[in-house]
Amino acid sequence: MTQQTSAKAIVVFDIDGVVRDVSSSYRRAIADTVEYFTTQAYRPTPLDIDQLKSEGVWNNDWEASQELIYRYFETQQQSREQLQLDYNAIVAFFQSRYRGPDSNNFTGYICNEPLLLQPSYLEQLTDAGIAWGFFSGATRASANYVLEKRLGLKSLVLIAMEDAPGKPDPTGLFTTVRQLENGIEQTSAVVYVGDTVADMYTVEKARRLDSSRPWIGVGVLPPHVQETAARGDAYSETLIAAGAAVVLRNVQELTPRQIQELVSSSP
Protein backbone atom coordinates (compact mmCIF):
# COMPACT_ATOMS: atom_id res chain seq x y z
CA MET A 1 0.00 0.00 0.00
CA THR A 2 1.69 3.19 -1.14
CA GLN A 3 1.61 6.51 0.64
CA GLN A 4 0.80 9.71 -1.23
CA THR A 5 3.64 12.19 -0.96
CA SER A 6 1.72 15.28 -2.10
CA ALA A 7 -0.90 15.10 0.60
CA LYS A 8 -3.81 17.54 0.87
CA ALA A 9 -3.93 16.62 4.53
CA ILE A 10 -2.16 14.31 6.90
CA VAL A 11 -4.07 12.04 9.27
CA VAL A 12 -2.24 10.46 12.19
CA PHE A 13 -4.00 7.77 14.17
CA ASP A 14 -3.64 6.66 17.75
CA ILE A 15 -4.02 2.88 17.94
CA ASP A 16 -5.61 1.82 21.22
CA GLY A 17 -9.33 2.59 21.26
CA VAL A 18 -9.11 3.84 17.67
CA VAL A 19 -7.71 0.99 15.56
CA ARG A 20 -8.39 -1.77 18.07
CA ASP A 21 -10.75 -2.20 21.02
CA VAL A 22 -8.59 -2.56 24.14
CA SER A 23 -11.35 -2.64 26.75
CA SER A 24 -10.83 -6.38 27.28
CA SER A 25 -7.07 -6.32 26.81
CA TYR A 26 -5.06 -3.29 27.96
CA ARG A 27 -7.77 -2.15 30.35
CA ARG A 28 -8.34 -5.66 31.64
CA ALA A 29 -4.59 -5.96 32.19
CA ILE A 30 -4.64 -2.70 34.18
CA ALA A 31 -7.41 -4.06 36.39
CA ASP A 32 -5.60 -7.40 36.85
CA THR A 33 -2.36 -5.63 37.74
CA VAL A 34 -3.91 -3.29 40.27
CA GLU A 35 -5.84 -6.17 41.84
CA TYR A 36 -2.69 -8.27 42.11
CA PHE A 37 -0.55 -5.55 43.69
CA THR A 38 -3.29 -4.58 46.16
CA THR A 39 -3.52 -8.28 47.16
CA GLN A 40 -7.05 -8.57 45.72
CA ALA A 41 -8.30 -5.64 47.83
CA TYR A 42 -9.14 -3.36 44.89
CA ARG A 43 -10.00 -3.97 41.24
CA PRO A 44 -10.59 -0.72 39.33
CA THR A 45 -13.75 -0.49 37.26
CA PRO A 46 -13.71 0.74 33.65
CA LEU A 47 -15.08 4.04 34.98
CA ASP A 48 -12.23 4.29 37.52
CA ILE A 49 -9.73 3.87 34.67
CA ASP A 50 -11.54 6.42 32.48
CA GLN A 51 -11.52 8.95 35.31
CA LEU A 52 -7.76 8.52 35.73
CA LYS A 53 -7.22 8.83 31.98
CA SER A 54 -9.35 11.98 31.89
CA GLU A 55 -6.59 13.74 33.85
CA GLY A 56 -4.65 13.72 30.56
CA VAL A 57 -1.28 12.47 31.82
CA TRP A 58 -1.76 8.70 32.21
CA ASN A 59 -1.42 7.53 28.63
CA ASN A 60 1.16 4.88 29.63
CA ASP A 61 -0.85 1.95 31.02
CA TRP A 62 2.04 0.69 33.14
CA GLU A 63 2.25 4.06 34.84
CA ALA A 64 -1.55 4.21 35.09
CA SER A 65 -1.54 0.83 36.85
CA GLN A 66 1.09 2.02 39.31
CA GLU A 67 -0.83 5.24 39.99
CA LEU A 68 -4.06 3.35 40.74
CA ILE A 69 -2.16 1.08 43.14
CA TYR A 70 -0.67 4.12 44.89
CA ARG A 71 -4.05 5.83 45.15
CA TYR A 72 -5.69 2.76 46.64
CA PHE A 73 -3.06 2.50 49.37
CA GLU A 74 -3.34 6.23 50.04
CA THR A 75 -7.01 5.63 50.91
CA GLN A 76 -5.64 3.15 53.46
CA GLN A 77 -3.46 5.90 54.98
CA GLN A 78 -0.24 4.53 53.49
CA SER A 79 2.16 6.97 51.86
CA ARG A 80 3.91 6.41 48.55
CA GLU A 81 7.26 6.54 50.34
CA GLN A 82 6.21 3.68 52.61
CA LEU A 83 5.13 1.45 49.73
CA GLN A 84 8.27 1.43 47.57
CA LEU A 85 6.47 -0.22 44.65
CA ASP A 86 8.67 -2.08 42.17
CA TYR A 87 7.77 -0.50 38.82
CA ASN A 88 9.58 -3.20 36.84
CA ALA A 89 7.55 -5.88 38.62
CA ILE A 90 4.36 -4.01 37.74
CA VAL A 91 5.39 -3.86 34.08
CA ALA A 92 6.33 -7.55 34.03
CA PHE A 93 3.02 -8.64 35.55
CA PHE A 94 1.03 -6.38 33.20
CA GLN A 95 2.88 -7.76 30.17
CA SER A 96 2.32 -11.35 31.30
CA ARG A 97 -1.42 -10.71 31.11
CA TYR A 98 -1.57 -8.47 28.07
CA ARG A 99 1.06 -10.09 25.87
CA GLY A 100 1.46 -13.49 27.52
CA PRO A 101 4.57 -15.04 29.12
CA ASP A 102 6.49 -15.35 25.82
CA SER A 103 7.44 -12.00 24.31
CA ASN A 104 8.08 -13.65 20.94
CA ASN A 105 4.80 -15.56 20.74
CA PHE A 106 1.81 -13.54 21.91
CA THR A 107 -0.84 -15.59 23.72
CA GLY A 108 -2.36 -13.01 26.08
CA TYR A 109 -5.29 -10.61 25.89
CA ILE A 110 -3.76 -8.92 22.82
CA CYS A 111 -4.85 -11.88 20.69
CA ASN A 112 -8.56 -11.14 21.16
CA GLU A 113 -8.77 -7.41 20.43
CA PRO A 114 -11.62 -6.52 18.02
CA LEU A 115 -10.48 -4.37 15.09
CA LEU A 116 -12.15 -0.98 14.68
CA LEU A 117 -11.07 -0.24 11.11
CA GLN A 118 -10.40 -2.15 7.91
CA PRO A 119 -7.51 -1.74 5.42
CA SER A 120 -10.05 -0.63 2.78
CA TYR A 121 -10.70 2.49 4.86
CA LEU A 122 -7.02 3.46 4.72
CA GLU A 123 -7.03 2.80 0.97
CA GLN A 124 -9.85 5.35 0.62
CA LEU A 125 -7.66 7.95 2.32
CA THR A 126 -4.71 7.15 0.05
CA ASP A 127 -6.93 7.37 -3.04
CA ALA A 128 -8.10 10.82 -1.87
CA GLY A 129 -4.49 12.06 -1.60
CA ILE A 130 -4.49 11.97 2.20
CA ALA A 131 -1.32 10.66 3.82
CA TRP A 132 -1.73 8.62 7.01
CA GLY A 133 0.41 7.13 9.75
CA PHE A 134 0.34 6.14 13.41
CA PHE A 135 1.57 7.67 16.66
CA SER A 136 0.82 5.52 19.69
CA GLY A 137 1.91 4.99 23.26
CA ALA A 138 1.78 1.24 22.62
CA THR A 139 5.04 -0.67 22.40
CA ARG A 140 6.33 -1.21 18.87
CA ALA A 141 5.80 -4.98 19.16
CA SER A 142 2.19 -4.53 20.24
CA ALA A 143 1.49 -1.90 17.57
CA ASN A 144 3.08 -3.96 14.81
CA TYR A 145 1.08 -7.00 15.90
CA VAL A 146 -2.19 -5.26 15.05
CA LEU A 147 -0.98 -3.16 12.10
CA GLU A 148 1.19 -5.65 10.25
CA LYS A 149 0.03 -9.08 11.37
CA ARG A 150 -3.70 -8.48 11.72
CA LEU A 151 -4.37 -5.63 9.27
CA GLY A 152 -1.66 -6.63 6.81
CA LEU A 153 -0.30 -3.10 6.39
CA LYS A 154 3.07 -2.68 4.67
CA SER A 155 5.65 0.13 4.67
CA LEU A 156 3.74 2.08 7.26
CA VAL A 157 4.86 5.09 9.28
CA LEU A 158 4.66 4.30 12.99
CA ILE A 159 6.03 6.14 16.00
CA ALA A 160 5.60 3.93 19.07
CA MET A 161 6.44 4.06 22.78
CA GLU A 162 10.14 3.42 22.26
CA ASP A 163 10.48 6.20 19.68
CA ALA A 164 9.27 9.32 21.49
CA PRO A 165 8.28 10.74 24.88
CA GLY A 166 4.80 9.83 26.08
CA LYS A 167 1.75 11.92 25.26
CA PRO A 168 0.77 14.69 25.73
CA ASP A 169 4.32 15.57 24.63
CA PRO A 170 3.86 16.19 20.86
CA THR A 171 7.38 15.14 19.81
CA GLY A 172 6.13 11.82 18.43
CA LEU A 173 3.36 13.55 16.48
CA PHE A 174 5.89 15.93 14.93
CA THR A 175 8.13 12.99 14.02
CA THR A 176 5.24 11.11 12.38
CA VAL A 177 4.32 14.15 10.31
CA ARG A 178 7.93 14.71 9.29
CA GLN A 179 8.23 11.12 8.06
CA LEU A 180 4.97 11.33 6.14
CA GLU A 181 6.01 14.58 4.43
CA ASN A 182 9.31 12.93 3.58
CA GLY A 183 11.27 16.13 3.10
CA ILE A 184 8.71 17.81 0.87
CA GLU A 185 8.35 21.52 1.59
CA GLN A 186 4.72 21.83 2.52
CA THR A 187 2.54 22.72 5.45
CA SER A 188 -0.34 20.25 5.22
CA ALA A 189 -3.05 20.39 7.83
CA VAL A 190 -2.62 17.63 10.42
CA VAL A 191 -5.52 15.68 11.90
CA TYR A 192 -4.72 13.57 14.97
CA VAL A 193 -7.30 10.94 15.84
CA GLY A 194 -7.42 9.66 19.42
CA ASP A 195 -9.71 8.44 22.16
CA THR A 196 -8.28 10.11 25.27
CA VAL A 197 -7.78 13.52 26.83
CA ALA A 198 -4.01 13.04 26.47
CA ASP A 199 -4.47 12.71 22.69
CA MET A 200 -6.35 16.02 22.52
CA TYR A 201 -3.80 17.73 24.77
CA THR A 202 -1.09 16.49 22.39
CA VAL A 203 -2.77 18.39 19.53
CA GLU A 204 -3.11 21.53 21.66
CA LYS A 205 0.59 21.44 22.51
CA ALA A 206 1.55 20.82 18.88
CA ARG A 207 -0.51 23.87 17.87
CA ARG A 208 1.25 26.05 20.43
CA LEU A 209 4.70 24.92 19.27
CA ASP A 210 4.06 25.05 15.51
CA SER A 211 1.63 27.68 14.23
CA SER A 212 2.66 27.21 10.59
CA ARG A 213 -0.17 24.76 9.87
CA PRO A 214 -3.60 23.76 11.23
CA TRP A 215 -3.61 21.05 13.94
CA ILE A 216 -6.99 19.37 14.38
CA GLY A 217 -7.93 16.93 17.12
CA VAL A 218 -10.58 14.33 16.32
CA GLY A 219 -11.99 12.28 19.18
CA VAL A 220 -13.24 8.71 18.85
CA LEU A 221 -15.44 7.07 21.46
CA PRO A 222 -13.84 3.79 22.56
CA PRO A 223 -16.38 0.94 22.46
CA HIS A 224 -16.58 0.45 26.22
CA VAL A 225 -18.06 3.95 26.77
CA GLN A 226 -20.78 3.37 24.17
CA GLU A 227 -22.62 0.82 26.30
CA THR A 228 -24.96 3.56 27.56
CA ALA A 229 -25.91 6.84 25.88
CA ALA A 230 -25.24 8.81 29.06
CA ARG A 231 -21.71 7.48 29.38
CA GLY A 232 -20.96 8.10 25.72
CA ASP A 233 -22.27 11.65 25.96
CA ALA A 234 -20.21 12.37 29.07
CA TYR A 235 -17.07 10.97 27.42
CA SER A 236 -17.73 13.07 24.30
CA GLU A 237 -18.05 16.21 26.41
CA THR A 238 -14.74 15.40 28.12
CA LEU A 239 -12.95 15.06 24.75
CA ILE A 240 -14.51 18.26 23.39
CA ALA A 241 -13.51 20.14 26.54
CA ALA A 242 -9.95 18.86 25.98
CA GLY A 243 -9.93 20.30 22.45
CA ALA A 244 -11.56 17.80 20.06
CA ALA A 245 -13.06 19.49 16.98
CA VAL A 246 -15.50 16.60 16.61
CA VAL A 247 -16.14 13.26 18.32
CA LEU A 248 -17.02 10.16 16.28
CA ARG A 249 -18.41 6.77 17.27
CA ASN A 250 -16.00 4.94 14.94
CA VAL A 251 -12.80 6.04 13.23
CA GLN A 252 -14.14 5.09 9.78
CA GLU A 253 -16.66 7.93 10.08
CA LEU A 254 -13.66 10.19 9.41
CA THR A 255 -14.14 10.07 5.63
CA PRO A 256 -12.07 12.05 3.12
CA ARG A 257 -15.01 14.47 2.80
CA GLN A 258 -15.17 14.92 6.58
CA ILE A 259 -11.40 15.50 6.69
CA GLN A 260 -11.59 18.20 4.01
CA GLU A 261 -14.48 19.88 5.83
CA LEU A 262 -12.49 19.92 9.07
CA VAL A 263 -9.42 21.33 7.30
CA SER A 264 -11.35 24.02 5.42
CA SER A 265 -13.15 25.17 8.58
CA SER A 266 -9.99 25.17 10.70
CA PRO A 267 -8.69 28.64 11.64
Coordinates of C-alpha atoms in Angstrom, one line a residue:
M1 CA 0.0 0.0 0.0
T2 CA 1.7 3.2 -1.1
Q3 CA 1.6 6.5 0.6
Q4 CA 0.8 9.7 -1.2
T5 CA 3.6 12.2 -1.0
S6 CA 1.7 15.3 -2.1
A7 CA -0.9 15.1 0.6
K8 CA -3.8 17.5 0.9
A9 CA -3.9 16.6 4.5
I10 CA -2.2 14.3 6.9
V11 CA -4.1 12.0 9.3
V12 CA -2.2 10.5 12.2
F13 CA -4.0 7.8 14.2
D14 CA -3.6 6.7 17.8
I15 CA -4.0 2.9 17.9
D16 CA -5.6 1.8 21.2
G17 CA -9.3 2.6 21.3
V18 CA -9.1 3.8 17.7
V19 CA -7.7 1.0 15.6
R20 CA -8.4 -1.8 18.1
D21 CA -10.8 -2.2 21.0
V22 CA -8.6 -2.6 24.1
S23 CA -11.4 -2.6 26.7
S24 CA -10.8 -6.4 27.3
S25 CA -7.1 -6.3 26.8
Y26 CA -5.1 -3.3 28.0
R27 CA -7.8 -2.2 30.3
R28 CA -8.3 -5.7 31.6
A29 CA -4.6 -6.0 32.2
I30 CA -4.6 -2.7 34.2
A31 CA -7.4 -4.1 36.4
D32 CA -5.6 -7.4 36.8
T33 CA -2.4 -5.6 37.7
V34 CA -3.9 -3.3 40.3
E35 CA -5.8 -6.2 41.8
Y36 CA -2.7 -8.3 42.1
F37 CA -0.6 -5.5 43.7
T38 CA -3.3 -4.6 46.2
T39 CA -3.5 -8.3 47.2
Q40 CA -7.0 -8.6 45.7
A41 CA -8.3 -5.6 47.8
Y42 CA -9.1 -3.4 44.9
R43 CA -10.0 -4.0 41.2
P44 CA -10.6 -0.7 39.3
T45 CA -13.8 -0.5 37.3
P46 CA -13.7 0.7 33.6
L47 CA -15.1 4.0 35.0
D48 CA -12.2 4.3 37.5
I49 CA -9.7 3.9 34.7
D50 CA -11.5 6.4 32.5
Q51 CA -11.5 8.9 35.3
L52 CA -7.8 8.5 35.7
K53 CA -7.2 8.8 32.0
S54 CA -9.4 12.0 31.9
E55 CA -6.6 13.7 33.8
G56 CA -4.6 13.7 30.6
V57 CA -1.3 12.5 31.8
W58 CA -1.8 8.7 32.2
N59 CA -1.4 7.5 28.6
N60 CA 1.2 4.9 29.6
D61 CA -0.9 2.0 31.0
W62 CA 2.0 0.7 33.1
E63 CA 2.3 4.1 34.8
A64 CA -1.5 4.2 35.1
S65 CA -1.5 0.8 36.9
Q66 CA 1.1 2.0 39.3
E67 CA -0.8 5.2 40.0
L68 CA -4.1 3.4 40.7
I69 CA -2.2 1.1 43.1
Y70 CA -0.7 4.1 44.9
R71 CA -4.0 5.8 45.1
Y72 CA -5.7 2.8 46.6
F73 CA -3.1 2.5 49.4
E74 CA -3.3 6.2 50.0
T75 CA -7.0 5.6 50.9
Q76 CA -5.6 3.2 53.5
Q77 CA -3.5 5.9 55.0
Q78 CA -0.2 4.5 53.5
S79 CA 2.2 7.0 51.9
R80 CA 3.9 6.4 48.6
E81 CA 7.3 6.5 50.3
Q82 CA 6.2 3.7 52.6
L83 CA 5.1 1.5 49.7
Q84 CA 8.3 1.4 47.6
L85 CA 6.5 -0.2 44.7
D86 CA 8.7 -2.1 42.2
Y87 CA 7.8 -0.5 38.8
N88 CA 9.6 -3.2 36.8
A89 CA 7.6 -5.9 38.6
I90 CA 4.4 -4.0 37.7
V91 CA 5.4 -3.9 34.1
A92 CA 6.3 -7.6 34.0
F93 CA 3.0 -8.6 35.6
F94 CA 1.0 -6.4 33.2
Q95 CA 2.9 -7.8 30.2
S96 CA 2.3 -11.3 31.3
R97 CA -1.4 -10.7 31.1
Y98 CA -1.6 -8.5 28.1
R99 CA 1.1 -10.1 25.9
G100 CA 1.5 -13.5 27.5
P101 CA 4.6 -15.0 29.1
D102 CA 6.5 -15.4 25.8
S103 CA 7.4 -12.0 24.3
N104 CA 8.1 -13.6 20.9
N105 CA 4.8 -15.6 20.7
F106 CA 1.8 -13.5 21.9
T107 CA -0.8 -15.6 23.7
G108 CA -2.4 -13.0 26.1
Y109 CA -5.3 -10.6 25.9
I110 CA -3.8 -8.9 22.8
C111 CA -4.8 -11.9 20.7
N112 CA -8.6 -11.1 21.2
E113 CA -8.8 -7.4 20.4
P114 CA -11.6 -6.5 18.0
L115 CA -10.5 -4.4 15.1
L116 CA -12.1 -1.0 14.7
L117 CA -11.1 -0.2 11.1
Q118 CA -10.4 -2.2 7.9
P119 CA -7.5 -1.7 5.4
S120 CA -10.1 -0.6 2.8
Y121 CA -10.7 2.5 4.9
L122 CA -7.0 3.5 4.7
E123 CA -7.0 2.8 1.0
Q124 CA -9.8 5.3 0.6
L125 CA -7.7 8.0 2.3
T126 CA -4.7 7.2 0.1
D127 CA -6.9 7.4 -3.0
A128 CA -8.1 10.8 -1.9
G129 CA -4.5 12.1 -1.6
I130 CA -4.5 12.0 2.2
A131 CA -1.3 10.7 3.8
W132 CA -1.7 8.6 7.0
G133 CA 0.4 7.1 9.7
F134 CA 0.3 6.1 13.4
F135 CA 1.6 7.7 16.7
S136 CA 0.8 5.5 19.7
G137 CA 1.9 5.0 23.3
A138 CA 1.8 1.2 22.6
T139 CA 5.0 -0.7 22.4
R140 CA 6.3 -1.2 18.9
A141 CA 5.8 -5.0 19.2
S142 CA 2.2 -4.5 20.2
A143 CA 1.5 -1.9 17.6
N144 CA 3.1 -4.0 14.8
Y145 CA 1.1 -7.0 15.9
V146 CA -2.2 -5.3 15.0
L147 CA -1.0 -3.2 12.1
E148 CA 1.2 -5.6 10.3
K149 CA 0.0 -9.1 11.4
R150 CA -3.7 -8.5 11.7
L151 CA -4.4 -5.6 9.3
G152 CA -1.7 -6.6 6.8
L153 CA -0.3 -3.1 6.4
K154 CA 3.1 -2.7 4.7
S155 CA 5.7 0.1 4.7
L156 CA 3.7 2.1 7.3
V157 CA 4.9 5.1 9.3
L158 CA 4.7 4.3 13.0
I159 CA 6.0 6.1 16.0
A160 CA 5.6 3.9 19.1
M161 CA 6.4 4.1 22.8
E162 CA 10.1 3.4 22.3
D163 CA 10.5 6.2 19.7
A164 CA 9.3 9.3 21.5
P165 CA 8.3 10.7 24.9
G166 CA 4.8 9.8 26.1
K167 CA 1.7 11.9 25.3
P168 CA 0.8 14.7 25.7
D169 CA 4.3 15.6 24.6
P170 CA 3.9 16.2 20.9
T171 CA 7.4 15.1 19.8
G172 CA 6.1 11.8 18.4
L173 CA 3.4 13.5 16.5
F174 CA 5.9 15.9 14.9
T175 CA 8.1 13.0 14.0
T176 CA 5.2 11.1 12.4
V177 CA 4.3 14.2 10.3
R178 CA 7.9 14.7 9.3
Q179 CA 8.2 11.1 8.1
L180 CA 5.0 11.3 6.1
E181 CA 6.0 14.6 4.4
N182 CA 9.3 12.9 3.6
G183 CA 11.3 16.1 3.1
I184 CA 8.7 17.8 0.9
E185 CA 8.4 21.5 1.6
Q186 CA 4.7 21.8 2.5
T187 CA 2.5 22.7 5.4
S188 CA -0.3 20.3 5.2
A189 CA -3.0 20.4 7.8
V190 CA -2.6 17.6 10.4
V191 CA -5.5 15.7 11.9
Y192 CA -4.7 13.6 15.0
V193 CA -7.3 10.9 15.8
G194 CA -7.4 9.7 19.4
D195 CA -9.7 8.4 22.2
T196 CA -8.3 10.1 25.3
V197 CA -7.8 13.5 26.8
A198 CA -4.0 13.0 26.5
D199 CA -4.5 12.7 22.7
M200 CA -6.3 16.0 22.5
Y201 CA -3.8 17.7 24.8
T202 CA -1.1 16.5 22.4
V203 CA -2.8 18.4 19.5
E204 CA -3.1 21.5 21.7
K205 CA 0.6 21.4 22.5
A206 CA 1.5 20.8 18.9
R207 CA -0.5 23.9 17.9
R208 CA 1.3 26.0 20.4
L209 CA 4.7 24.9 19.3
D210 CA 4.1 25.1 15.5
S211 CA 1.6 27.7 14.2
S212 CA 2.7 27.2 10.6
R213 CA -0.2 24.8 9.9
P214 CA -3.6 23.8 11.2
W215 CA -3.6 21.1 13.9
I216 CA -7.0 19.4 14.4
G217 CA -7.9 16.9 17.1
V218 CA -10.6 14.3 16.3
G219 CA -12.0 12.3 19.2
V220 CA -13.2 8.7 18.8
L221 CA -15.4 7.1 21.5
P222 CA -13.8 3.8 22.6
P223 CA -16.4 0.9 22.5
H224 CA -16.6 0.5 26.2
V225 CA -18.1 3.9 26.8
Q226 CA -20.8 3.4 24.2
E227 CA -22.6 0.8 26.3
T228 CA -25.0 3.6 27.6
A229 CA -25.9 6.8 25.9
A230 CA -25.2 8.8 29.1
R231 CA -21.7 7.5 29.4
G232 CA -21.0 8.1 25.7
D233 CA -22.3 11.7 26.0
A234 CA -20.2 12.4 29.1
Y235 CA -17.1 11.0 27.4
S236 CA -17.7 13.1 24.3
E237 CA -18.0 16.2 26.4
T238 CA -14.7 15.4 28.1
L239 CA -13.0 15.1 24.8
I240 CA -14.5 18.3 23.4
A241 CA -13.5 20.1 26.5
A242 CA -10.0 18.9 26.0
G243 CA -9.9 20.3 22.5
A244 CA -11.6 17.8 20.1
A245 CA -13.1 19.5 17.0
V246 CA -15.5 16.6 16.6
V247 CA -16.1 13.3 18.3
L248 CA -17.0 10.2 16.3
R249 CA -18.4 6.8 17.3
N250 CA -16.0 4.9 14.9
V251 CA -12.8 6.0 13.2
Q252 CA -14.1 5.1 9.8
E253 CA -16.7 7.9 10.1
L254 CA -13.7 10.2 9.4
T255 CA -14.1 10.1 5.6
P256 CA -12.1 12.0 3.1
R257 CA -15.0 14.5 2.8
Q258 CA -15.2 14.9 6.6
I259 CA -11.4 15.5 6.7
Q260 CA -11.6 18.2 4.0
E261 CA -14.5 19.9 5.8
L262 CA -12.5 19.9 9.1
V263 CA -9.4 21.3 7.3
S264 CA -11.4 24.0 5.4
S265 CA -13.1 25.2 8.6
S266 CA -10.0 25.2 10.7
P267 CA -8.7 28.6 11.6

